[in-house]
Amino acid sequence: MIRKTALFFILFVVTVFINFFLVIKAYAVFDRQIRIDKILSDISDSKNNPRVQFNQAKAPINVLGLNTEAILKDGRVANLKAFFRKYNSPLYDYAEKIVEEADRHQFDYRLLPAIAMQESNLCRVIPEDSHNCWGWGIYGDTVTRFENYDEAIITISKGIKENYINHGLVTASAIMKKYTPSSPGTWQKGVNWSLGLIE
């Protein structure tokens, strides 16, 4: 009887220690993920602000007493074209329009292509004749269709600004909660991955 009691007591103590260890380990993993998400969010916030990124198109330079001016070319269109070409996307011809609309609505020019990559593999898997690479207004049997990619880019850029950016939803994780609330997190991971590819 004493042996059984001692054995049960030892098993109880071991179980308590194992549970304690697992709880501490789980908390550490959870805490680490929260810190990583915060850092990524902070980086995304500063990096995705076009006013911070591209606010100096010209820089005066004084070389050997001569005043010269260097004009920095905006490489965003070239970045998008390279990205679209790499993945054989029909959006290649619309890179300039995407940058123009992103600037007009003051959000990161990479956001629309990143969402298109996540939603339709850059327009390669979309409802027929919809020009809707972004899953915009597609749910159940409902499909929002656009006459062309220009109309889609203009409409969706305006919608992103009015429905997300203006409400403080500026990171992929924040946008995901409203854009595709049923996603377990894979949507924002895919969008963030694509944002990184375009740099």
PDB file of N, CA and C in Angstrom, residues 1-46:
ATOM      1  N   MET A   1       0.823  -1.193   0.000  1.00  0.00           N
ATOM      2  CA  MET A   1       0.000   0.000   0.000  1.00  0.00           C
ATOM      3  C   MET A   1       0.870   1.262   0.000  1.00  0.00           C
ATOM      4  N   ILE A   2       1.903   1.248   0.842  1.00  0.00           N
ATOM      5  CA  ILE A   2       2.794   2.410   0.914  1.00  0.00           C
ATOM      6  C   ILE A   2       3.551   2.565  -0.401  1.00  0.00           C
ATOM      7  N   ARG A   3       3.941   1.434  -0.994  1.00  0.00           N
ATOM      8  CA  ARG A   3       4.637   1.499  -2.280  1.00  0.00           C
ATOM      9  C   ARG A   3       3.753   2.128  -3.352  1.00  0.00           C
ATOM     10  N   LYS A   4       2.485   1.708  -3.396  1.00  0.00           N
ATOM     11  CA  LYS A   4       1.563   2.269  -4.381  1.00  0.00           C
ATOM     12  C   LYS A   4       1.377   3.761  -4.148  1.00  0.00           C
ATOM     13  N   THR A   5       1.229   4.144  -2.900  1.00  0.00           N
ATOM     14  CA  THR A   5       1.055   5.556  -2.571  1.00  0.00           C
ATOM     15  C   THR A   5       2.302   6.350  -2.970  1.00  0.00           C
ATOM     16  N   ALA A   6       3.467   5.801  -2.665  1.00  0.00           N
ATOM     17  CA  ALA A   6       4.718   6.473  -3.023  1.00  0.00           C
ATOM     18  C   ALA A   6       4.854   6.575  -4.543  1.00  0.00           C
ATOM     19  N   LEU A   7       4.504   5.488  -5.246  1.00  0.00           N
ATOM     20  CA  LEU A   7       4.578   5.488  -6.700  1.00  0.00           C
ATOM     21  C   LEU A   7       3.624   6.529  -7.293  1.00  0.00           C
ATOM     22  N   PHE A   8       2.384   6.559  -6.786  1.00  0.00           N
ATOM     23  CA  PHE A   8       1.423   7.551  -7.267  1.00  0.00           C
ATOM     24  C   PHE A   8       1.883   8.973  -6.946  1.00  0.00           C
ATOM     25  N   PHE A   9       2.475   9.154  -5.794  1.00  0.00           N
ATOM     26  CA  PHE A   9       2.971  10.476  -5.421  1.00  0.00           C
ATOM     27  C   PHE A   9       4.092  10.918  -6.370  1.00  0.00           C
ATOM     28  N   ILE A  10       5.010   9.999  -6.664  1.00  0.00           N
ATOM     29  CA  ILE A  10       6.114  10.314  -7.582  1.00  0.00           C
ATOM     30  C   ILE A  10       5.568  10.631  -8.975  1.00  0.00           C
ATOM     31  N   LEU A  11       4.619   9.818  -9.458  1.00  0.00           N
ATOM     32  CA  LEU A  11       4.003  10.079 -10.760  1.00  0.00           C
ATOM     33  C   LEU A  11       3.283  11.421 -10.765  1.00  0.00           C
ATOM     34  N   PHE A  12       2.614  11.737  -9.672  1.00  0.00           N
ATOM     35  CA  PHE A  12       1.916  13.016  -9.562  1.00  0.00           C
ATOM     36  C   PHE A  12       2.903  14.174  -9.657  1.00  0.00           C
ATOM     37  N   VAL A  13       3.996  14.093  -8.907  1.00  0.00           N
ATOM     38  CA  VAL A  13       5.004  15.156  -8.907  1.00  0.00           C
ATOM     39  C   VAL A  13       5.625  15.301 -10.302  1.00  0.00           C
ATOM     40  N   VAL A  14       5.953  14.173 -10.937  1.00  0.00           N
ATOM     41  CA  VAL A  14       6.532  14.211 -12.284  1.00  0.00           C
ATOM     42  C   VAL A  14       5.542  14.841 -13.265  1.00  0.00           C
ATOM     43  N   THR A  15       4.274  14.454 -13.166  1.00  0.00           N
ATOM     44  CA  THR A  15       3.242  15.011 -14.046  1.00  0.00           C
ATOM     45  C   THR A  15       3.095  16.514 -13.833  1.00  0.00           C
ATOM     46  N   VAL A  16       3.111  16.951 -12.591  1.00  0.00           N
ATOM     47  CA  VAL A  16       3.009  18.382 -12.300  1.00  0.00           C
ATOM     48  C   VAL A  16       4.192  19.127 -12.910  1.00  0.00           C
ATOM     49  N   PHE A  17       5.402  18.594 -12.753  1.00  0.00           N
ATOM     50  CA  PHE A  17       6.582  19.251 -13.319  1.00  0.00           C
ATOM     51  C   PHE A  17       6.534  19.279 -14.848  1.00  0.00           C
ATOM     52  N   ILE A  18       6.102  18.182 -15.457  1.00  0.00           N
ATOM     53  CA  ILE A  18       5.988  18.152 -16.920  1.00  0.00           C
ATOM     54  C   ILE A  18       4.975  19.185 -17.388  1.00  0.00           C
ATOM     55  N   ASN A  19       3.817  19.239 -16.728  1.00  0.00           N
ATOM     56  CA  ASN A  19       2.802  20.228 -17.091  1.00  0.00           C
ATOM     57  C   ASN A  19       3.324  21.647 -16.904  1.00  0.00           C
ATOM     58  N   PHE A  20       4.000  21.881 -15.804  1.00  0.00           N
ATOM     59  CA  PHE A  20       4.572  23.197 -15.539  1.00  0.00           C
ATOM     60  C   PHE A  20       5.560  23.576 -16.642  1.00  0.00           C
ATOM     61  N   PHE A  21       6.428  22.639 -17.016  1.00  0.00           N
ATOM     62  CA  PHE A  21       7.408  22.878 -18.071  1.00  0.00           C
ATOM     63  C   PHE A  21       6.717  23.173 -19.405  1.00  0.00           C
ATOM     64  N   LEU A  22       5.698  22.384 -19.749  1.00  0.00           N
ATOM     65  CA  LEU A  22       4.984  22.588 -21.013  1.00  0.00           C
ATOM     66  C   LEU A  22       4.261  23.931 -21.051  1.00  0.00           C
ATOM     67  N   VAL A  23       3.675  24.338 -19.939  1.00  0.00           N
ATOM     68  CA  VAL A  23       2.993  25.633 -19.884  1.00  0.00           C
ATOM     69  C   VAL A  23       3.996  26.765 -20.089  1.00  0.00           C
ATOM     70  N   ILE A  24       5.137  26.681 -19.430  1.00  0.00           N
ATOM     71  CA  ILE A  24       6.173  27.710 -19.584  1.00  0.00           C
ATOM     72  C   ILE A  24       6.673  27.739 -21.028  1.00  0.00           C
ATOM     73  N   LYS A  25       6.893  26.569 -21.614  1.00  0.00           N
ATOM     74  CA  LYS A  25       7.371  26.489 -22.997  1.00  0.00           C
ATOM     75  C   LYS A  25       6.337  27.073 -23.964  1.00  0.00           C
ATOM     76  N   ALA A  26       5.068  26.726 -23.781  1.00  0.00           N
ATOM     77  CA  ALA A  26       4.002  27.248 -24.644  1.00  0.00           C
ATOM     78  C   ALA A  26       3.902  28.763 -24.512  1.00  0.00           C
ATOM     79  N   TYR A  27       3.996  29.270 -23.301  1.00  0.00           N
ATOM     80  CA  TYR A  27       3.939  30.714 -23.090  1.00  0.00           C
ATOM     81  C   TYR A  27       5.110  31.407 -23.785  1.00  0.00           C
ATOM     82  N   ALA A  28       6.305  30.808 -23.709  1.00  0.00           N
ATOM     83  CA  ALA A  28       7.483  31.403 -24.343  1.00  0.00           C
ATOM     84  C   ALA A  28       7.305  31.461 -25.861  1.00  0.00           C
ATOM     85  N   VAL A  29       6.776  30.395 -26.451  1.00  0.00           N
ATOM     86  CA  VAL A  29       6.545  30.372 -27.898  1.00  0.00           C
ATOM     87  C   VAL A  29       5.503  31.419 -28.271  1.00  0.00           C
ATOM     88  N   PHE A  30       4.419  31.489 -27.504  1.00  0.00           N
ATOM     89  CA  PHE A  30       3.351  32.461 -27.757  1.00  0.00           C
ATOM     90  C   PHE A  30       3.885  33.887 -27.628  1.00  0.00           C
ATOM     91  N   ASP A  31       4.647  34.153 -26.572  1.00  0.00           N
ATOM     92  CA  ASP A  31       5.218  35.482 -26.343  1.00  0.00           C
ATOM     93  C   ASP A  31       6.185  35.856 -27.469  1.00  0.00           C
ATOM     94  N   ARG A  32       6.985  34.899 -27.904  1.00  0.00           N
ATOM     95  CA  ARG A  32       7.935  35.151 -28.991  1.00  0.00           C
ATOM     96  C   ARG A  32       7.188  35.509 -30.276  1.00  0.00           C
ATOM     97  N   GLN A  33       6.107  34.783 -30.576  1.00  0.00           N
ATOM     98  CA  GLN A  33       5.335  35.064 -31.786  1.00  0.00           C
ATOM     99  C   GLN A  33       4.708  36.452 -31.723  1.00  0.00           C
ATOM    100  N   ILE A  34       4.230  36.854 -30.564  1.00  0.00           N
ATOM    101  CA  ILE A  34       3.655  38.192 -30.403  1.00  0.00           C
ATOM    102  C   ILE A  34       4.722  39.253 -30.666  1.00  0.00           C
ATOM    103  N   ARG A  35       5.925  39.043 -30.123  1.00  0.00           N
ATOM    104  CA  ARG A  35       7.000  40.005 -30.345  1.00  0.00           C
ATOM    105  C   ARG A  35       7.412  40.062 -31.816  1.00  0.00           C
ATOM    106  N   ILE A  36       7.471  38.906 -32.478  1.00  0.00           N
ATOM    107  CA  ILE A  36       7.812  38.865 -33.902  1.00  0.00           C
ATOM    108  C   ILE A  36       6.764  39.610 -34.715  1.00  0.00           C
ATOM    109  N   ASP A  37       5.473  39.343 -34.441  1.00  0.00           N
ATOM    110  CA  ASP A  37       4.392  40.030 -35.159  1.00  0.00           C
ATOM    111  C   ASP A  37       4.462  41.540 -34.956  1.00  0.00           C
ATOM    112  N   LYS A  38       4.786  41.978 -33.743  1.00  0.00           N
ATOM    113  CA  LYS A  38       4.889  43.414 -33.457  1.00  0.00           C
ATOM    114  C   LYS A  38       6.033  44.037 -34.251  1.00  0.00           C
ATOM    115  N   ILE A  39       7.179  43.358 -34.267  1.00  0.00           N
ATOM    116  CA  ILE A  39       8.336  43.864 -35.008  1.00  0.00           C
ATOM    117  C   ILE A  39       8.018  43.936 -36.499  1.00  0.00           C
ATOM    118  N   LEU A  40       7.413  42.868 -37.039  1.00  0.00           N
ATOM    119  CA  LEU A  40       7.051  42.868 -38.457  1.00  0.00           C
ATOM    120  C   LEU A  40       6.041  43.957 -38.771  1.00  0.00           C
ATOM    121  N   SER A  41       5.113  44.178 -37.860  1.00  0.00           N
ATOM    122  CA  SER A  41       4.115  45.229 -38.051  1.00  0.00           C
ATOM    123  C   SER A  41       4.781  46.601 -38.063  1.00  0.00           C
ATOM    124  N   ASP A  42       5.713  46.828 -37.128  1.00  0.00           N
ATOM    125  CA  ASP A  42       6.424  48.111 -37.073  1.00  0.00           C
ATOM    126  C   ASP A  42       7.247  48.333 -38.338  1.00  0.00           C
ATOM    127  N   ILE A  43       7.921  47.279 -38.791  1.00  0.00           N
ATOM    128  CA  ILE A  43       8.717  47.386 -40.012  1.00  0.00           C
ATOM    129  C   ILE A  43       7.805  47.671 -41.193  1.00  0.00           C
ATOM    130  N   SER A  44       6.710  46.935 -41.262  1.00  0.00           N
ATOM    131  CA  SER A  44       5.759  47.111 -42.359  1.00  0.00           C
ATOM    132  C   SER A  44       5.182  48.517 -42.358  1.00  0.00           C
ATOM    133  N   ASP A  45       4.854  49.047 -41.178  1.00  0.00           N
ATOM    134  CA  ASP A  45       4.283  50.394 -41.088  1.00  0.00           C
ATOM    135  C   ASP A  45       5.244  51.437 -41.631  1.00  0.00           C
ATOM    136  N   SER A  46       6.516  51.347 -41.248  1.00  0.00           N
ATOM    137  CA  SER A  46       7.468  52.363 -41.696  1.00  0.00           C
ATOM    138  C   SER A  46       7.879  52.138 -43.143  1.00  0.00           C
TER     139      SER A  46
END
